[in-house]
Tab-separated table of C-alpha atoms in Angstrom:
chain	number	residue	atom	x	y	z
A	409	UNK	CA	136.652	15.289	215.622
A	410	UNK	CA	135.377	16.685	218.912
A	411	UNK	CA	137.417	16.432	221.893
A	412	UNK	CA	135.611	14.393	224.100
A	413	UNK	CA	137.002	15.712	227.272
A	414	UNK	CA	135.971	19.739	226.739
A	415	UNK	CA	132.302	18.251	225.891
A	416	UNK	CA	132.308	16.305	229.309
A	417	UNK	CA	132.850	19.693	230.910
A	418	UNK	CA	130.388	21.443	228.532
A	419	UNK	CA	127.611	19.082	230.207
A	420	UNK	CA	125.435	20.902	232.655
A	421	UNK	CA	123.126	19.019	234.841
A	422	UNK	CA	119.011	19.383	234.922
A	423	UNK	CA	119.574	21.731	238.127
A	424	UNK	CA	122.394	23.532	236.925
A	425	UNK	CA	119.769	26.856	237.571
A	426	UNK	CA	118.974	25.820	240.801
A	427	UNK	CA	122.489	25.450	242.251
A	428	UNK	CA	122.835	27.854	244.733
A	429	UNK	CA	119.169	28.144	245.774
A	430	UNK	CA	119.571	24.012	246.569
A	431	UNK	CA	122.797	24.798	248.315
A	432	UNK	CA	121.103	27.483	250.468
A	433	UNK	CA	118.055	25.802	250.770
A	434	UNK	CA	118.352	23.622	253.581
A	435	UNK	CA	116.876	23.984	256.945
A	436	UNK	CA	119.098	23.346	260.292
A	437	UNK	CA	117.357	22.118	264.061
A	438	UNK	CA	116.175	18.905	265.149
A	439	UNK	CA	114.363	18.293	262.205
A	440	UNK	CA	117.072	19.126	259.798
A	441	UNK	CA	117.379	18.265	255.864
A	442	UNK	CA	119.825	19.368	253.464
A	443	UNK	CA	120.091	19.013	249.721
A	444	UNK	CA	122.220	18.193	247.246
A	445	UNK	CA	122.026	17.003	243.405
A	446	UNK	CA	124.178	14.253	242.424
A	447	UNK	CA	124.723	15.319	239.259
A	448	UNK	CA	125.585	12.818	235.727
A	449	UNK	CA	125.187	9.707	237.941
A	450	UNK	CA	125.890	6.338	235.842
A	451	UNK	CA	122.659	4.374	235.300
A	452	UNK	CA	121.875	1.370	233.062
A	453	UNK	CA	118.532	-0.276	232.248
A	454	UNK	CA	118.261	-3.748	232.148
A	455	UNK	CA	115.269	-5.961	230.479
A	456	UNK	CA	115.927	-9.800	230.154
A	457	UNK	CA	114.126	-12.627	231.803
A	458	UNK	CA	115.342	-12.929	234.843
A	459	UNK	CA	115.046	-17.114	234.808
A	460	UNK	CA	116.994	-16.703	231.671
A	461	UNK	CA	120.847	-17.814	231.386
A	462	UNK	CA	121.522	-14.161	230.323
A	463	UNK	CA	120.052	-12.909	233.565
A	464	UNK	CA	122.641	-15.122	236.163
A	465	UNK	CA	125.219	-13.912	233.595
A	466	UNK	CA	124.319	-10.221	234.311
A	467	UNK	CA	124.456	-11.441	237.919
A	468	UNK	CA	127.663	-12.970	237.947
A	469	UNK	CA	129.209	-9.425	236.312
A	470	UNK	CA	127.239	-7.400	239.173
A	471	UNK	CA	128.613	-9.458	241.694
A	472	UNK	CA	125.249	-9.248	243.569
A	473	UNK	CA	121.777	-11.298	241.949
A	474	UNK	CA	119.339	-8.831	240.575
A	475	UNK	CA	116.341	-8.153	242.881
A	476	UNK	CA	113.210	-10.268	242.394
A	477	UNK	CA	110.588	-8.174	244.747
A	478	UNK	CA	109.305	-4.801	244.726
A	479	UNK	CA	111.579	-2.161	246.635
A	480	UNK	CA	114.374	-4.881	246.677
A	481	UNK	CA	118.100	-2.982	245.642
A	482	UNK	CA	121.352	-5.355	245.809
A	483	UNK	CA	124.516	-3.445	246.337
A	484	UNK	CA	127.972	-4.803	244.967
A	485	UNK	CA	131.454	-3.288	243.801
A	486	UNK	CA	130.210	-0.001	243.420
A	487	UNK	CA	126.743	-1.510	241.478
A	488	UNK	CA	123.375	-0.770	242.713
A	489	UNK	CA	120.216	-2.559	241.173
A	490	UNK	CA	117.135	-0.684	242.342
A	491	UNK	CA	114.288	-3.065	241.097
A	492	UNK	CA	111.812	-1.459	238.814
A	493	UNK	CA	109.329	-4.598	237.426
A	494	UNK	CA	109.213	-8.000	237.199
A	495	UNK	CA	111.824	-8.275	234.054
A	496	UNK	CA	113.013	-4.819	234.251
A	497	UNK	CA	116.005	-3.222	236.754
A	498	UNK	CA	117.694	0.207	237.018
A	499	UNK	CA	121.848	-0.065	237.921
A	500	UNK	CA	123.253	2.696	239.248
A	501	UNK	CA	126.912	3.189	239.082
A	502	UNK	CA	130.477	4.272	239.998
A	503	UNK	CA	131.579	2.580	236.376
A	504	UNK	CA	131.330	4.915	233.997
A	505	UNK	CA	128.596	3.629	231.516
A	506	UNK	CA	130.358	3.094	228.354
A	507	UNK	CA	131.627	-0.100	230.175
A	508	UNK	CA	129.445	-0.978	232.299
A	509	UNK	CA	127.017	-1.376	228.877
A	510	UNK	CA	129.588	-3.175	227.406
A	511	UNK	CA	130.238	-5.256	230.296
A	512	UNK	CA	126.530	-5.840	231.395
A	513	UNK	CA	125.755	-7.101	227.208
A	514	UNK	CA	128.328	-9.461	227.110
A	515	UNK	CA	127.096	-10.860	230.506
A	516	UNK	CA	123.442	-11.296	228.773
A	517	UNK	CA	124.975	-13.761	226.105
A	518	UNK	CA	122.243	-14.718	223.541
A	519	UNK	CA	119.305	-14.252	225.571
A	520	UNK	CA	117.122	-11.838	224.154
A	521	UNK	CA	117.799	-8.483	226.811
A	522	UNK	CA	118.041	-4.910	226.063
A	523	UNK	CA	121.104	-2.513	228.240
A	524	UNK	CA	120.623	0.852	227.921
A	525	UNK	CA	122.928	3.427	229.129
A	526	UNK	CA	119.891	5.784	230.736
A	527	UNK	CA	122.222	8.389	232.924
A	528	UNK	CA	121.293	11.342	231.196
A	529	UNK	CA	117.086	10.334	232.010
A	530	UNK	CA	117.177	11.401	235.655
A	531	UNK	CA	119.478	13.102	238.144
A	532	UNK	CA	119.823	12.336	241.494
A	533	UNK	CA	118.353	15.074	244.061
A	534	UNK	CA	119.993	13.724	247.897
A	535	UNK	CA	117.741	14.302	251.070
A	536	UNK	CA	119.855	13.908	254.208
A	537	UNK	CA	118.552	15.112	257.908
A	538	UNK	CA	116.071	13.638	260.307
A	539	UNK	CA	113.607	15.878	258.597
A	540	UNK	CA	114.371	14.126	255.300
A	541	UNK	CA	110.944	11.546	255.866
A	542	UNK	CA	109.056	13.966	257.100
A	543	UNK	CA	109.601	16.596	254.235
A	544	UNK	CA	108.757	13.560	251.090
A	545	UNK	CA	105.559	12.370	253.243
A	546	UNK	CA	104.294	15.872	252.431
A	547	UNK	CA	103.836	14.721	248.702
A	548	UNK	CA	104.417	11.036	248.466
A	549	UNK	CA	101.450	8.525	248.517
A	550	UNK	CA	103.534	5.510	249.734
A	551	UNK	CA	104.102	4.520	253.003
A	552	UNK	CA	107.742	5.940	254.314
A	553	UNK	CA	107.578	4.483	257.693
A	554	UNK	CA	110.285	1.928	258.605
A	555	UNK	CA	108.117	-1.123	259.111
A	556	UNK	CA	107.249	-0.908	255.158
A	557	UNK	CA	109.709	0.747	253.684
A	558	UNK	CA	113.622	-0.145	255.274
A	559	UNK	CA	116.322	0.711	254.721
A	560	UNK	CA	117.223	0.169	251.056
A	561	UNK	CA	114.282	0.329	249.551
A	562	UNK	CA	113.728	1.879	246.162
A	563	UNK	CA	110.486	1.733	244.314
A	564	UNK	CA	108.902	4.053	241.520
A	565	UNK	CA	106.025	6.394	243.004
A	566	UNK	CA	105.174	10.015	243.050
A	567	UNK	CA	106.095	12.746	244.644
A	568	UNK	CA	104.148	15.995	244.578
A	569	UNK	CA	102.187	14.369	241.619
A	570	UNK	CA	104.502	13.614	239.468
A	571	UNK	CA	106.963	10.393	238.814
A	572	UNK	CA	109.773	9.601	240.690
A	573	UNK	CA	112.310	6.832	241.584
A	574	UNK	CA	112.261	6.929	245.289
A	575	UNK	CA	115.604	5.549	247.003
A	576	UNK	CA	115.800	5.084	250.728
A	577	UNK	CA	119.792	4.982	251.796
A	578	UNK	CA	119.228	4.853	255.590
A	579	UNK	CA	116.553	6.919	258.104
A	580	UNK	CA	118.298	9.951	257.366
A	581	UNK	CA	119.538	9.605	253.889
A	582	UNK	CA	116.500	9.588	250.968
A	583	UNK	CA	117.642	9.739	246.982
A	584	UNK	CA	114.775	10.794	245.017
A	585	UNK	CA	115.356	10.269	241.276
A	586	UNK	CA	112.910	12.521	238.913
A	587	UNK	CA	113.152	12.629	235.226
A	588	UNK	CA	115.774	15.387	234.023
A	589	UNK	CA	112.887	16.910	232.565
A	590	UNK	CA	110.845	17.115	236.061
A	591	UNK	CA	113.703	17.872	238.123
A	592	UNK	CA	113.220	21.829	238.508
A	593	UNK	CA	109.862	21.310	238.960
A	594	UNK	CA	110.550	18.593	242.015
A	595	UNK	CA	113.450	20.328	243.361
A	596	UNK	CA	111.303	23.648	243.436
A	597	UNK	CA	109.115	21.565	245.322
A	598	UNK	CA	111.295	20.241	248.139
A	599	UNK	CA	112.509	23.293	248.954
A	600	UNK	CA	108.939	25.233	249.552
A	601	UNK	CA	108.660	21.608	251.458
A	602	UNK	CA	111.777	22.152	253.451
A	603	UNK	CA	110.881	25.814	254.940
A	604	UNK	CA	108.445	24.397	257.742
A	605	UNK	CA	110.857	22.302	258.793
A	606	UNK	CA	113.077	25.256	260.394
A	607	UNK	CA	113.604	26.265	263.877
A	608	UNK	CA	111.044	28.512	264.815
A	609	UNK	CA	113.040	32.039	264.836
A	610	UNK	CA	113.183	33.948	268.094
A	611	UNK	CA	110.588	36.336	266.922
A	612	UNK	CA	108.147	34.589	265.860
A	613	UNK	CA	107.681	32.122	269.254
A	614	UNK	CA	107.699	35.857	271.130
A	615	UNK	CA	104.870	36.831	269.072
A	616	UNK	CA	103.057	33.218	269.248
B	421	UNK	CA	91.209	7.417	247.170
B	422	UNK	CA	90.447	4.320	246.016
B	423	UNK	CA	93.399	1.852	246.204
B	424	UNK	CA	94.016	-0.927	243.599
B	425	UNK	CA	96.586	-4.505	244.165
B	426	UNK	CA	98.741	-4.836	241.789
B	427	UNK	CA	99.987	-8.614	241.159
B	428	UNK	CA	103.784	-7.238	241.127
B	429	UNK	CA	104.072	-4.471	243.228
B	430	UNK	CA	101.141	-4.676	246.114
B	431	UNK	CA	98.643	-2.098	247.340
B	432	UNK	CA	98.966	1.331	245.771
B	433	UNK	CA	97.052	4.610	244.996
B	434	UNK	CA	94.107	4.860	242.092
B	435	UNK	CA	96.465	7.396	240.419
B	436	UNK	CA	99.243	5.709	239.510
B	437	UNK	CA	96.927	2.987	237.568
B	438	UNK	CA	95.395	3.578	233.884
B	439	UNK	CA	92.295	1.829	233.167
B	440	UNK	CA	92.458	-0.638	229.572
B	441	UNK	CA	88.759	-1.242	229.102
B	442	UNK	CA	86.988	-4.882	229.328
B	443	UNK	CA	89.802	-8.214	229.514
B	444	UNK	CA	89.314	-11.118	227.197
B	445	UNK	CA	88.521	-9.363	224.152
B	446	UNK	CA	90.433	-11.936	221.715
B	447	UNK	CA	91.642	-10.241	218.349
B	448	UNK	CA	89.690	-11.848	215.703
B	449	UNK	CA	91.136	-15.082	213.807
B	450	UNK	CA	90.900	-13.672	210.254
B	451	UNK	CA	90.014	-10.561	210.158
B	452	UNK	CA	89.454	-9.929	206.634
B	453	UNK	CA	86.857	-12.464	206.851
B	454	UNK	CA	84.819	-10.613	209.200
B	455	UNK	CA	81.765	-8.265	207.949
B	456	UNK	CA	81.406	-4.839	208.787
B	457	UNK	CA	79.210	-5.295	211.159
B	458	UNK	CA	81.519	-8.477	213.122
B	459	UNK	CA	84.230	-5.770	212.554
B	460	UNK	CA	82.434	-2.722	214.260
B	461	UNK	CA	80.960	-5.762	217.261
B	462	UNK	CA	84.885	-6.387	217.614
B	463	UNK	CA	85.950	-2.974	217.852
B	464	UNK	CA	83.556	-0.783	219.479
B	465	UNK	CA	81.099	-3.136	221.724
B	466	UNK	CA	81.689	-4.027	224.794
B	467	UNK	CA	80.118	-5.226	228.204
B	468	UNK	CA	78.313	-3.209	230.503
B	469	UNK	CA	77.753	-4.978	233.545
B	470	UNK	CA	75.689	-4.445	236.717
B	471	UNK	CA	78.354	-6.644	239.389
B	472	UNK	CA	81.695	-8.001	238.823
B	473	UNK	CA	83.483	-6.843	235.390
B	474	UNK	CA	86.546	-8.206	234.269
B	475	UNK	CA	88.934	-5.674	233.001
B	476	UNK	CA	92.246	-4.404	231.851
B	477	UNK	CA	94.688	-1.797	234.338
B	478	UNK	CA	97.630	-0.783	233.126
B	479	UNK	CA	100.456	0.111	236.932
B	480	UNK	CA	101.810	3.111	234.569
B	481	UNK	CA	103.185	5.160	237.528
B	482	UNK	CA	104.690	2.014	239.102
B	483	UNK	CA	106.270	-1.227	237.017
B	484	UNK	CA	104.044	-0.121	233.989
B	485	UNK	CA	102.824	-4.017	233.767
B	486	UNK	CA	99.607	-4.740	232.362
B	487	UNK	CA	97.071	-7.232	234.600
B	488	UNK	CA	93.254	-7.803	234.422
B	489	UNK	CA	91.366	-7.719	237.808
B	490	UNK	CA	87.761	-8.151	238.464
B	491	UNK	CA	86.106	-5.157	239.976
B	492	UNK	CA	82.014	-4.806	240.894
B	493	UNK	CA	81.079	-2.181	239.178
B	494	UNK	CA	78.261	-1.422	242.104
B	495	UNK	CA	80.737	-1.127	244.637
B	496	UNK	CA	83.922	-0.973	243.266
B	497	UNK	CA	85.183	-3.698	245.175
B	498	UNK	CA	88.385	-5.339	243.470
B	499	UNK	CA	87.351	-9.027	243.573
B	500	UNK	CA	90.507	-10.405	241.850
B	501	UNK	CA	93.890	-9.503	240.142
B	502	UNK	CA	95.460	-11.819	238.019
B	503	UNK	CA	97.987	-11.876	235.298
B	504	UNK	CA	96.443	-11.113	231.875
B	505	UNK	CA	97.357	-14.443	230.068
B	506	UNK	CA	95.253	-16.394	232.452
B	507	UNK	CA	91.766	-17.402	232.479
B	508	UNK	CA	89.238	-15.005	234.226
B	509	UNK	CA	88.451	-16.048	237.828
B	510	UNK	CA	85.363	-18.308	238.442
B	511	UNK	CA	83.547	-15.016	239.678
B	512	UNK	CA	80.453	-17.214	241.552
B	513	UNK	CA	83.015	-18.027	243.934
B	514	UNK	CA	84.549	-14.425	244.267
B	515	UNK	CA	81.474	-12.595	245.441
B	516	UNK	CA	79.579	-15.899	247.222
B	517	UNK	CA	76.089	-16.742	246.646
B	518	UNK	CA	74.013	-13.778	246.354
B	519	UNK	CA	75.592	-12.383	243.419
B	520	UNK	CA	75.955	-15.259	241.742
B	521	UNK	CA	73.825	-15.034	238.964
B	522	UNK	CA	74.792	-10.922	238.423
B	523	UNK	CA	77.969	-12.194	236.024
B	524	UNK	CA	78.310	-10.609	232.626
């Protein structure tokens, strides 16, 4: 049998490639933004009815009720659920998911629901800087600014034309969550995004 | 860009919505009882109006929900969104008086 522990360090995540042009990528200044992939990130989909007895049972285990409205995210004991529709929720985890799977289907009872262990479907890229809104307005339709989107929001929208789960921590702080199969493709995007951000060098404001 | 309500998730871009075609087309009873030509009426015809058109959107780049709105297909004015098992709209009272008689 295979020994579970060599596999986990087998894994590579969906920016593996991109490592050290992510690391170096980041600009510095007033408008600053770094970034960083959170890499094999527990997540768990959850479909059930949420006026269902299942759905206060999942509640009960999260510690925190699910989220009923668009952008809504409850936070408890190391669980996040980002909302995602009207019967369907994304939680993000410190567990690892094995249990929290476990856990979450035993909280559903015998109401029809579906838990899915879904960590390997996206990875988490992490914006951080006061450049970080400025940088996803470049290629996100929705509206960023703190009047309609506060501080943990998440909804699904696009960015640079293309599907992502869009997760705002605090002002500074964005997670943007792209399908593992998208995430070169968005990462190579935020950091051509990133460059304009930069102090303008010494030269270039002589020559302006 | 044209921007489109949806019932769960509010005001969003025309790109992140796929269109479904006319609402309220019921799946025949009995199908097998149906001639070729009910058959092909079922599958294949649909309306074509000049005004306010009831119809199917999919939010696919959002909570991927299905919902029916009414849209004029003159202006493209979304009269109505509304979930897709109720009844469509009274559309008269949607668009007011001078359009009245234009439904489908």
């Amino acid at each position: 049998m295979a020994d579970l522990s060599t596999l986990q360090e087998l894994r590579r995540s969906p920016l593996h490639d991109m490592a050290t042009e992510i690391r170096d990528g980041g600009v510095t200044g007033d408008r600053a933004v770094q970034l960083v992939e959170q890499p094999f990130v527990t997540m768990v989909s959850v479909r059930i009815d949420p006026d269902s007895t299942g759905s206060r049972g999942i509640d009960e285990a999260l510690g925190a009720p699910l989220p009923r409205r668009v952008g809504e995210t409850s936070q408890a004991g190391g669980h996040t659920a980002l909302w995602l529709g009207p019967d369907e929720w994304l939680v993000v985890s410190e567990s690892d998911a094995e249990s929290l799977v476990e856990q979450l289907r035993t909280a559903a009872g015998d109401t029809p629901a579906q838990v899915v262990d879904l960590s390997a479907n996206r990875t988490v890229i992490e914006l951080t800087g006061p450049g970080a809104r400025g940088v996803l307005e470049k290629g996100c339709p929705a509206d960023l600014h703190p009047r309609s989107f506060p501080d943990g929001t998440a909804i699904m929208t696009s960015l640079a034309r293309v599907p992502v789960l869009l997760w705002k921590v605090d002002a500074d702080h964005f997670r943007v969550l792209p399908r593992a199969s998208l995430a070169q493709y968005v990462a190579a995007w935020l950091l051509d995004a990133v460059r304009e951000f930069a102090p303008a060098s010494p030269s270039a404001q002589a020559g302006a | 860009m044209l921007q489109i309500e949806c019932p769960w998730c509010g005001l969003r871009d025309e790109t992140e919505y796929k269109y479904g075609g006319q609402a309220h087309v019921a799946y025949p009873e009995d199908p097998s009882a149906l001639s070729d030509e009910e058959w092909a009426e079922y599958l294949f015809f649909r309306d074509n109006p000049k005004g306010p058109f009831a119809e199917r959107w999919v939010h696919t780049g959002g909570c991927r929900k299905w919902f029916n709105a009414v849209r004029d297909t003159r202006t493209y004015e979304f009269l109505a969104v509304y979930a897709n098992n109720e009844p469509r709209p009274d559309i008269s009272s949607l668009t007011g008086a001078d359009t009245a008689g234009a439904t489908a």
